[in-house]
N, CA, C and O atoms as a MOPAC input file, in Angstrom:
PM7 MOZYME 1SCF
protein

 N    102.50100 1   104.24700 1    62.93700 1
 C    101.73600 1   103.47700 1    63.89500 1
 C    101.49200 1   102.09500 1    63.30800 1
 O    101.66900 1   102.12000 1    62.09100 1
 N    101.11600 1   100.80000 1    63.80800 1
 C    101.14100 1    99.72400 1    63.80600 1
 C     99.80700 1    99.57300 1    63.91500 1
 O     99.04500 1   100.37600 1    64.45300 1
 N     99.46500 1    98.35100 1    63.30900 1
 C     98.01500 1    97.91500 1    63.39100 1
 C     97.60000 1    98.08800 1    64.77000 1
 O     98.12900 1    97.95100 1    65.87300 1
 N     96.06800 1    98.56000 1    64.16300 1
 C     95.16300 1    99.22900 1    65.48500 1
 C     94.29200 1    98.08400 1    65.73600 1
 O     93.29200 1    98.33200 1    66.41000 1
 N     94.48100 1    96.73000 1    65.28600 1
 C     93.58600 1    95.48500 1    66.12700 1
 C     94.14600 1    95.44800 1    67.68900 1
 O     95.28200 1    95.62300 1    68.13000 1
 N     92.85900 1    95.14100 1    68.36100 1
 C     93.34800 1    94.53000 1    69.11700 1
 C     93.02200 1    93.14500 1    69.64200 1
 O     92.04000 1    92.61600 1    69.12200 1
 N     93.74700 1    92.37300 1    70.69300 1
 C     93.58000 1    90.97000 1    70.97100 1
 C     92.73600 1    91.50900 1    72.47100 1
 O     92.64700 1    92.53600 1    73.14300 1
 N     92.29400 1    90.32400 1    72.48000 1
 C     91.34600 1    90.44900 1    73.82400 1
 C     92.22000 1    90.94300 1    75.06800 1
 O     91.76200 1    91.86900 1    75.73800 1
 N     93.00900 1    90.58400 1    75.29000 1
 C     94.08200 1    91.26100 1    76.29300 1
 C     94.28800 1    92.30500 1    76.18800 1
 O     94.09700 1    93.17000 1    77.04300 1
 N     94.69500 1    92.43200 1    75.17600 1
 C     95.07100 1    94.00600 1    74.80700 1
 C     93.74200 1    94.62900 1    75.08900 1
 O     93.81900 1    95.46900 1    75.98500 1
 N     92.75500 1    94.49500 1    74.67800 1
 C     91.17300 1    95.60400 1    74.59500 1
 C     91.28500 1    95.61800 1    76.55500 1
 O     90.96800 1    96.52900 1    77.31900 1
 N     91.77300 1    94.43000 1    76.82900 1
 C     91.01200 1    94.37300 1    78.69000 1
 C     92.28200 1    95.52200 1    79.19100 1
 O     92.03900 1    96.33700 1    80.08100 1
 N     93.35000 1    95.48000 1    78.65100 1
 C     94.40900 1    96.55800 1    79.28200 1
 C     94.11600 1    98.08900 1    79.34300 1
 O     94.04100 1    98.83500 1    80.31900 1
 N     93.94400 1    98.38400 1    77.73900 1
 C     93.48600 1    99.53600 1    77.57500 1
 C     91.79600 1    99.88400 1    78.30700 1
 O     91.51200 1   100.86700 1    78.99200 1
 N     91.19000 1    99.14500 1    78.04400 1
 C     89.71400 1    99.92700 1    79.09800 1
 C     89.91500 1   100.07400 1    80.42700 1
 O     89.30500 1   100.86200 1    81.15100 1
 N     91.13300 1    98.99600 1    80.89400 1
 C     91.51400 1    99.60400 1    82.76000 1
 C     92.12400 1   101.05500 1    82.61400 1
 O     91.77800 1   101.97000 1    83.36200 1
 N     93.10400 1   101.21600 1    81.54800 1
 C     93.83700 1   102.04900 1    81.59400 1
 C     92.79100 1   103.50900 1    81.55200 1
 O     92.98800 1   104.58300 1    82.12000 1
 N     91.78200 1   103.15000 1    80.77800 1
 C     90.75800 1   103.90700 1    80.49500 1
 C     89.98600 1   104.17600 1    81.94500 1
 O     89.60800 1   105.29800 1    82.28200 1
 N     89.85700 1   103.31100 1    82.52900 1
 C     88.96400 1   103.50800 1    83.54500 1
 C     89.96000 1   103.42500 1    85.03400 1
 O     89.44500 1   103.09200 1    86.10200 1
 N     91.30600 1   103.74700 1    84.92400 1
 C     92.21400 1   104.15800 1    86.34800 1
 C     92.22800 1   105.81900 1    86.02400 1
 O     92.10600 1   106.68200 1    86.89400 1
 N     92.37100 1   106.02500 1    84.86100 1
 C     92.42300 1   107.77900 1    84.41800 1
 C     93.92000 1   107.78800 1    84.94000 1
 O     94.90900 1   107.07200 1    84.78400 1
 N     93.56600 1   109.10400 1    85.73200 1
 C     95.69900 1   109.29100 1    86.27700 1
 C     96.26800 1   108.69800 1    86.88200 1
 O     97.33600 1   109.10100 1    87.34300 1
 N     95.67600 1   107.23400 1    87.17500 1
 C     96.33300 1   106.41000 1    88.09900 1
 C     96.58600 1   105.43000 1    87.32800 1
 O     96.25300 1   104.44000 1    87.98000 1
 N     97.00600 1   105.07100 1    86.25200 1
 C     96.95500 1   104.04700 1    85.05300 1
 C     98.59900 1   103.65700 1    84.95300 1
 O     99.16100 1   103.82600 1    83.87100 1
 N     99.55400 1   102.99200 1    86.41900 1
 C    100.52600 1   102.62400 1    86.59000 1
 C    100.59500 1   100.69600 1    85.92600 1
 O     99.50000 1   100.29400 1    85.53400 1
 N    101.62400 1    99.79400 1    85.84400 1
 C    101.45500 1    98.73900 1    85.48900 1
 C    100.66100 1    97.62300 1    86.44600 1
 O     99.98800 1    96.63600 1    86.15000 1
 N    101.28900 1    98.61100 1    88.56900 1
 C    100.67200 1    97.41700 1    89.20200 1
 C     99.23600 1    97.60900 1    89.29000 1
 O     98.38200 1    96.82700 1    89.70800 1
 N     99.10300 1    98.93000 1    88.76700 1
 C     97.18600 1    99.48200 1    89.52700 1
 C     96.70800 1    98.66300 1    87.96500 1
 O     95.74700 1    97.91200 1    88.13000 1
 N     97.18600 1    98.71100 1    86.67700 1
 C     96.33700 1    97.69800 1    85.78600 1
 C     96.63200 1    96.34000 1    86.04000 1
 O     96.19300 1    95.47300 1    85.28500 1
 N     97.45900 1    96.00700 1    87.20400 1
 C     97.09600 1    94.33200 1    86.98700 1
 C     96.33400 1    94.09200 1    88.36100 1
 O     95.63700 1    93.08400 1    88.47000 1
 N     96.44600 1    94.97500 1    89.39500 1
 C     95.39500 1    94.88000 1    90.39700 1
 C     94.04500 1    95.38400 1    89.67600 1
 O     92.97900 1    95.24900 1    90.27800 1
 N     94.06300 1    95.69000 1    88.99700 1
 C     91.91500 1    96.05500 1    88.48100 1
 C     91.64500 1    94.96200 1    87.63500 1
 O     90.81900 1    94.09900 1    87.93200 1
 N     92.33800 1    94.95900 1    86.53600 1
 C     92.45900 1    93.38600 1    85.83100 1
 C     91.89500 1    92.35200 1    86.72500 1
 O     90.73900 1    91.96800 1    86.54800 1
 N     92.54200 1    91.93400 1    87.55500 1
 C     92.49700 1    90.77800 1    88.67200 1
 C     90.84500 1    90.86800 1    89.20700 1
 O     89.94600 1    90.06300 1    88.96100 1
 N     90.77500 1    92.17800 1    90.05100 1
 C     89.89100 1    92.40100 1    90.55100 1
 C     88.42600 1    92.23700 1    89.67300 1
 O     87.33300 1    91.82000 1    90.05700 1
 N     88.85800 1    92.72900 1    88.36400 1
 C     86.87900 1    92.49900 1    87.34400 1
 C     87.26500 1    91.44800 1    86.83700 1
 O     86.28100 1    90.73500 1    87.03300 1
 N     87.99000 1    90.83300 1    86.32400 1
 C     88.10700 1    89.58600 1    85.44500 1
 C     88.31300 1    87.96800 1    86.34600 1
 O     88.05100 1    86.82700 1    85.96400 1
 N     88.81400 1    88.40700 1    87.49700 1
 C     88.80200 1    87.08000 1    88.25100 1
 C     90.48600 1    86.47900 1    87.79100 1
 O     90.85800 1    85.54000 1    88.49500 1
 N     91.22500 1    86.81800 1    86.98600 1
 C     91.82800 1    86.10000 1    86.09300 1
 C     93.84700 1    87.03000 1    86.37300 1
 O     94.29200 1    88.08600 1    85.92200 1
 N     94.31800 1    86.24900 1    87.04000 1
 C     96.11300 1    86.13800 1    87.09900 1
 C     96.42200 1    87.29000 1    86.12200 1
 O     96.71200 1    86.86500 1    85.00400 1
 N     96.44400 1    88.94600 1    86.26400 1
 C     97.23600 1    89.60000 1    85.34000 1
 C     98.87000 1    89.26600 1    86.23300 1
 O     99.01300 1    89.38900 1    87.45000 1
 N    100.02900 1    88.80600 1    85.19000 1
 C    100.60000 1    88.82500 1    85.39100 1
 C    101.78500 1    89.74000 1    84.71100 1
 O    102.04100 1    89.50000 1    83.53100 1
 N    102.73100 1    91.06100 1    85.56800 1
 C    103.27200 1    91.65700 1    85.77300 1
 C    103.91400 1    91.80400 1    84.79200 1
 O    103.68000 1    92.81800 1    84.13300 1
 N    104.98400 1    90.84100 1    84.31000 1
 C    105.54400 1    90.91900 1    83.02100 1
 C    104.90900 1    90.68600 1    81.48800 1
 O    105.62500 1    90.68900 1    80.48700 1
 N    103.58700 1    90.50100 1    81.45400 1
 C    102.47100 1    89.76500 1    80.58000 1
 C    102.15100 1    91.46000 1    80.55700 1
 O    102.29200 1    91.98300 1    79.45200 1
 N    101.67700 1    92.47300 1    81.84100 1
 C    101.11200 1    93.08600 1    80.94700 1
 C    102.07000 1    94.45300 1    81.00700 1
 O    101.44800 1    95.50800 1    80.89000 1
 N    103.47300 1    94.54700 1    81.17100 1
 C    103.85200 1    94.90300 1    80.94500 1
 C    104.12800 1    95.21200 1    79.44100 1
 O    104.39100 1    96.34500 1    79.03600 1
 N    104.03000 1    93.89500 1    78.49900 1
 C    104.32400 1    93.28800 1    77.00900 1
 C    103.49000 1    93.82200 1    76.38700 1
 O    103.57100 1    94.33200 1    75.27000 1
 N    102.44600 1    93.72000 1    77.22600 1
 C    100.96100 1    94.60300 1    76.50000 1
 C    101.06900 1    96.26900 1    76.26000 1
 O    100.77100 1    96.97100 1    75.29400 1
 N    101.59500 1    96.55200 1    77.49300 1
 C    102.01800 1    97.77000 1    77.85200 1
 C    102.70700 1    98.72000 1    76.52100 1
 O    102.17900 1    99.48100 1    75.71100 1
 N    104.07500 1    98.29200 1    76.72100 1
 C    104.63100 1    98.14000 1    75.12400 1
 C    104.16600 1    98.23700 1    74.21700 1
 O    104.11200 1    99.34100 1    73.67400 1
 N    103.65300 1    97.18700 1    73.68100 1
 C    102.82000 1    96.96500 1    72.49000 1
 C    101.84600 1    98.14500 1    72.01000 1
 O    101.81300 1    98.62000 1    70.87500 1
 N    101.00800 1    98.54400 1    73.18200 1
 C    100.15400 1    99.36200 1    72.97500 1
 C    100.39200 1   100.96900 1    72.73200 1
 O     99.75600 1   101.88500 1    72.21000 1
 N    101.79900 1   100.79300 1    73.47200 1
 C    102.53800 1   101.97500 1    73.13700 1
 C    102.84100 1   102.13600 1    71.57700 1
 O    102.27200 1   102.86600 1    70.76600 1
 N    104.00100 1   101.16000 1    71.36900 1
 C    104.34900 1   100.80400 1    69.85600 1
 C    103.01800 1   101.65400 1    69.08900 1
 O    102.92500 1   102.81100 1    68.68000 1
 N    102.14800 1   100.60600 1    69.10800 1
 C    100.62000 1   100.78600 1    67.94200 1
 C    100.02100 1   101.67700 1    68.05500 1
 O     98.93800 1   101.73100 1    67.47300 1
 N    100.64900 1   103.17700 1    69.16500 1
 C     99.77800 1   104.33900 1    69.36500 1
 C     98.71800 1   104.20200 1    69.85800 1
 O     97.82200 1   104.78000 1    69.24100 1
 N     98.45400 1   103.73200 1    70.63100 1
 C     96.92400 1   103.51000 1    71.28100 1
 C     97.41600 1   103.91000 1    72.91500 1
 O     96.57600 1   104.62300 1    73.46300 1
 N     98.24300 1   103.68300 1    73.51100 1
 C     98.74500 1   104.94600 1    74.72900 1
 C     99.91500 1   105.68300 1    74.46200 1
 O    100.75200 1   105.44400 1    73.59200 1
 N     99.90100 1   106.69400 1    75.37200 1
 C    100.84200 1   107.03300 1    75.52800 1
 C    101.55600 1   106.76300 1    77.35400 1
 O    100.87500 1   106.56000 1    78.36000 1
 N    102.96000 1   106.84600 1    77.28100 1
 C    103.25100 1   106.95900 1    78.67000 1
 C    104.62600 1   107.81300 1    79.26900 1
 O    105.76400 1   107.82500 1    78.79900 1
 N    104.00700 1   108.62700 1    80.66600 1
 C    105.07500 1   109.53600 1    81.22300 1
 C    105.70500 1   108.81500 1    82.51900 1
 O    105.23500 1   107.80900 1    83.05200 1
 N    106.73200 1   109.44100 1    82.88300 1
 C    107.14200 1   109.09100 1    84.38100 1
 C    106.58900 1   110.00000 1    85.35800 1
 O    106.45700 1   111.19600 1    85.10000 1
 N    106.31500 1   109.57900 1    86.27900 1
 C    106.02000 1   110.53800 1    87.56300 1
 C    107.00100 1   111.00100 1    88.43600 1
 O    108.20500 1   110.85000 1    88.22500 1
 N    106.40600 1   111.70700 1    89.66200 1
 C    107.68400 1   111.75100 1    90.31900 1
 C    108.29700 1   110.83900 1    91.31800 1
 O    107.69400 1   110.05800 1    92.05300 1
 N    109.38100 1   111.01200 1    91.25800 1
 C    110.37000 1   109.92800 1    92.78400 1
 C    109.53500 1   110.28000 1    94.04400 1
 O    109.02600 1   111.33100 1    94.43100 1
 N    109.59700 1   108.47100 1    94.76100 1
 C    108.80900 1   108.30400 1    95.58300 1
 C    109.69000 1   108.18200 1    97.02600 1
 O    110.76000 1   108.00100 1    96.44500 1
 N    109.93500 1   108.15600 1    97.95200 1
 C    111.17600 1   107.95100 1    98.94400 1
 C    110.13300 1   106.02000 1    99.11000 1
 O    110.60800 1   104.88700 1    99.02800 1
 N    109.26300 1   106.29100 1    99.25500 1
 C    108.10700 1   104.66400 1    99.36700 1
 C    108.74800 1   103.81800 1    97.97200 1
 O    108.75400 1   102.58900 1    97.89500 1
 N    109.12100 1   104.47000 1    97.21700 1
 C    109.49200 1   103.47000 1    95.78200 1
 C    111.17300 1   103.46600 1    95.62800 1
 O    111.81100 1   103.08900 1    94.64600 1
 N    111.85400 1   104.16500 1    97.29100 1
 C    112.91700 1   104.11700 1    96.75100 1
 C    113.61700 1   105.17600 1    95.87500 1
 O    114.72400 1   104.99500 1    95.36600 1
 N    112.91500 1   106.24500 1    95.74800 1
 C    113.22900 1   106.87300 1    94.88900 1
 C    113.18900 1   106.96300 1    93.12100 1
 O    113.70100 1   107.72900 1    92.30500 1
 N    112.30000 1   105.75700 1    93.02400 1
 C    111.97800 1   104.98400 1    91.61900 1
 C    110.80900 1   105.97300 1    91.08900 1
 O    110.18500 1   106.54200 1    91.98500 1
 N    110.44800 1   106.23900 1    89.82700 1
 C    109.29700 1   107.00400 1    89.41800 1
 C    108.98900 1   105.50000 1    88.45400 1
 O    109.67800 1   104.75800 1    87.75400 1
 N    106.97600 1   105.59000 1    89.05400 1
 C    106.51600 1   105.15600 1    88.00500 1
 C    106.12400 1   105.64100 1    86.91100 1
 O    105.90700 1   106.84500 1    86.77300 1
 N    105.95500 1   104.63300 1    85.83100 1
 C    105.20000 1   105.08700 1    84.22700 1
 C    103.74000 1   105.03800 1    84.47600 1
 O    103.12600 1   104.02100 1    84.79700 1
 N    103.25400 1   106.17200 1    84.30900 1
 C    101.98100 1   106.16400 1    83.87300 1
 C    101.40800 1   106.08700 1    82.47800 1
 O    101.94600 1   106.30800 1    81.39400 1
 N    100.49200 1   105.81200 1    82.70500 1
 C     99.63400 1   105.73500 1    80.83500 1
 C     98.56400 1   105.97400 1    80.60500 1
 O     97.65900 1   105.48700 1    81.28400 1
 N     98.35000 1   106.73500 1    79.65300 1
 C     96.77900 1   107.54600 1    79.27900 1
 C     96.57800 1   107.13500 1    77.58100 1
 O     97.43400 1   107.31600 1    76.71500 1
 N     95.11600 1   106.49500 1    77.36100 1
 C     94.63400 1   105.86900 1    76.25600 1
 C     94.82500 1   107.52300 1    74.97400 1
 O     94.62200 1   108.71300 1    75.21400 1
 N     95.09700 1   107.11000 1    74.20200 1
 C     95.22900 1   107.90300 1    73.15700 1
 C     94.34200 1   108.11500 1    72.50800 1
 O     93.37600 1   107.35300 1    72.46900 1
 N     94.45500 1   109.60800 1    71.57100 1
 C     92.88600 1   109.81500 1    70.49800 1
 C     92.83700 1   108.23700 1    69.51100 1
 O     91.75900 1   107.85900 1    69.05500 1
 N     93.94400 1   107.54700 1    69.31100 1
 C     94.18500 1   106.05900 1    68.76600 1
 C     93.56800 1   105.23500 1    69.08700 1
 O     92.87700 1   104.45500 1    68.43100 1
 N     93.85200 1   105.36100 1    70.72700 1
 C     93.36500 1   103.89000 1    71.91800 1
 C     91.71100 1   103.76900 1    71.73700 1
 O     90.90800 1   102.85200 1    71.56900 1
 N     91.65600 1   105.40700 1    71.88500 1
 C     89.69500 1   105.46200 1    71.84600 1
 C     89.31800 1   105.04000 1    70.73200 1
 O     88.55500 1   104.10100 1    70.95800 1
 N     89.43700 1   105.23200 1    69.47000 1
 C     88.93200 1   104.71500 1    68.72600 1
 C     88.69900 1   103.71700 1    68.53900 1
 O     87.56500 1   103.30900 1    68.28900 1
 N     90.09200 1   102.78000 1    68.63200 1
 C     90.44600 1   101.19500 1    68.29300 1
 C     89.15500 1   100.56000 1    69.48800 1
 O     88.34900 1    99.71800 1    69.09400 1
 N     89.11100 1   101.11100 1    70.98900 1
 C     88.29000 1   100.90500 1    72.08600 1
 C     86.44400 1   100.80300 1    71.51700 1
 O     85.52000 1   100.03700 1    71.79400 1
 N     86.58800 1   102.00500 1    70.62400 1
 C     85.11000 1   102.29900 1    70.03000 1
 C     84.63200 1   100.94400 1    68.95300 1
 O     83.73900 1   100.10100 1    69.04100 1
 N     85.39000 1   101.13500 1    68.22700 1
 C     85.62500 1   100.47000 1    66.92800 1
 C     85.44300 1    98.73800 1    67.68800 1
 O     84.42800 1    98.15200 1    67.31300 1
 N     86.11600 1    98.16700 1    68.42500 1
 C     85.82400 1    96.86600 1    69.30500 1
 C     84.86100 1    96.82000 1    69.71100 1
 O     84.33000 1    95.71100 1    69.77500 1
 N     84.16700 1    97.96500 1    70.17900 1
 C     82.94600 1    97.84900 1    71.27400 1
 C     81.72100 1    97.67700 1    70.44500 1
 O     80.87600 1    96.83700 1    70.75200 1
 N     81.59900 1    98.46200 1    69.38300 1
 C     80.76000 1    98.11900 1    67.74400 1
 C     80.87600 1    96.86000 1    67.13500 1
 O     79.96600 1    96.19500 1    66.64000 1
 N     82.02300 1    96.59900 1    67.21000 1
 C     81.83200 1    95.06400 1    66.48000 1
 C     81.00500 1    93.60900 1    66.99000 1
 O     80.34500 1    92.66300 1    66.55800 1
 N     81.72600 1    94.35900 1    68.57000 1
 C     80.49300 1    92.91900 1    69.59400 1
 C     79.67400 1    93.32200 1    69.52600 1
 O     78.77800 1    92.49800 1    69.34900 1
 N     79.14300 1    94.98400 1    69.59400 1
 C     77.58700 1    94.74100 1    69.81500 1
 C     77.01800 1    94.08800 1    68.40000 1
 O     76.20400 1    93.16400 1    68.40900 1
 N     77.53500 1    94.66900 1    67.19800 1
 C     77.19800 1    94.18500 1    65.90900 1
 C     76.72700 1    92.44300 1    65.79200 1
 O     75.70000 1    91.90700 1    65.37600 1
 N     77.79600 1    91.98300 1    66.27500 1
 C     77.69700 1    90.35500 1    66.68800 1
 C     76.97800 1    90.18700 1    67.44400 1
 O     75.90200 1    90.09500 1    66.85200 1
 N     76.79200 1    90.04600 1    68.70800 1
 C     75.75500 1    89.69300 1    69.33400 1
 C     74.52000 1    90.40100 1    69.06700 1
 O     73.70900 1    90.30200 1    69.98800 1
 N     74.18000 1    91.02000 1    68.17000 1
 C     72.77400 1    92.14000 1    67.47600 1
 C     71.84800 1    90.58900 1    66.97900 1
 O     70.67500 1    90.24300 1    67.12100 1
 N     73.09700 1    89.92100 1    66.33500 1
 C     72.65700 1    88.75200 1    65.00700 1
 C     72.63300 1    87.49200 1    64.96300 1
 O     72.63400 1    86.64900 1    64.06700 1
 N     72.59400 1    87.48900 1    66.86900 1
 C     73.06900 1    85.79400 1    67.46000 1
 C     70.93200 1    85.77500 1    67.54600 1
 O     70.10500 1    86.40400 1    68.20500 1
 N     70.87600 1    84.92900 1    66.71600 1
 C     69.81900 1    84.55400 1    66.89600 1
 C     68.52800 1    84.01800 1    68.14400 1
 O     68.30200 1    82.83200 1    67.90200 1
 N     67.86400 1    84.38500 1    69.05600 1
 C     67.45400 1    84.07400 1    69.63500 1
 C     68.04700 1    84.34800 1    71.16700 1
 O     67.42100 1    83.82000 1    72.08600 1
 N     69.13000 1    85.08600 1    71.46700 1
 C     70.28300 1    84.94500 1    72.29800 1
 C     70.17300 1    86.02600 1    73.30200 1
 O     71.18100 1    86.56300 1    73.76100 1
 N     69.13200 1    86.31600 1    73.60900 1
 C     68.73700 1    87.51800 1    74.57000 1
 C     68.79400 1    86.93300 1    75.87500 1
 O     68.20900 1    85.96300 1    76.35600 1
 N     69.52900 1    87.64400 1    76.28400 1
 C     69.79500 1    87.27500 1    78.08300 1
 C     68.90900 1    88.38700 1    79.01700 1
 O     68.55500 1    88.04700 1    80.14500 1
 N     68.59000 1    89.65900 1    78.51700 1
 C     67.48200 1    90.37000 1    79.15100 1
 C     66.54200 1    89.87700 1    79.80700 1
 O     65.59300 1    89.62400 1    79.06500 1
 N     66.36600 1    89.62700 1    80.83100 1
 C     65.16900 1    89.31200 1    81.68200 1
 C     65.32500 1    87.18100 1    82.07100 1
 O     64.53100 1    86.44300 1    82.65400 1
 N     66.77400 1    86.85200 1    81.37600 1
 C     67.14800 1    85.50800 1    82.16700 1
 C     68.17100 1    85.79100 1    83.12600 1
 O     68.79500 1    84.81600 1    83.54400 1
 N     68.42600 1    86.75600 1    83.49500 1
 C     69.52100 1    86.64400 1    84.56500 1
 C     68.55500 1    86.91400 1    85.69100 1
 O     68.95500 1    86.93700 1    86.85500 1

């Protein structure tokens, strides 16, 4: 397995992937992407991610079955790994760690 950092892209791929469950295809993570982040996932971008995350053990991914709607094409699905969670955990500790120690920086009760 390959280093378990991840880049901010990468962390935003894997928590969709995390949070589509069995529906964790490339277009349903760049339609949720889009949808919470406001922000152009683009198709071949997170496809790369896709990959990658495979590579570094942090998903895994199967084919489904042929669609007569897809042409007969099966998509790849992808499910976060005992890897993905961790690396997911391990990120999610570090911001809170950081923002624990931002001095003065409480947004509780200014929004």
């Amino acid at each position: 397995m390959k280093g378990t950092n991840l880049g901010e892209f990468e962390e935003l791929v894997l928590l969709t992937i995390a949070a589509l469950v069995n529906d964790a295809y490339s277009v349903a993570v760049c339609d949720e992407l889009e949808k919470h982040t406001g922000r152009a996932a683009k198709l071949g971008v997170v496809h790369a991610v896709l990959n990658r995350l495979e590579e570094k053990g942090l998903v895994k991914s199967h084919l489904g079955e042929a669609t007569s709607e897809r042409g007969g094409k099966r998509k790849r699905y992808y499910e976060v790994t005992h890897a993905g969670k961790v690396a997911l955990t391990k990120a999610k500790e570090v911001r809170e760690a950081l923002w624990r120690i931002i001095p003065g920086f409480n947004l509780e009760g200014s929004i």
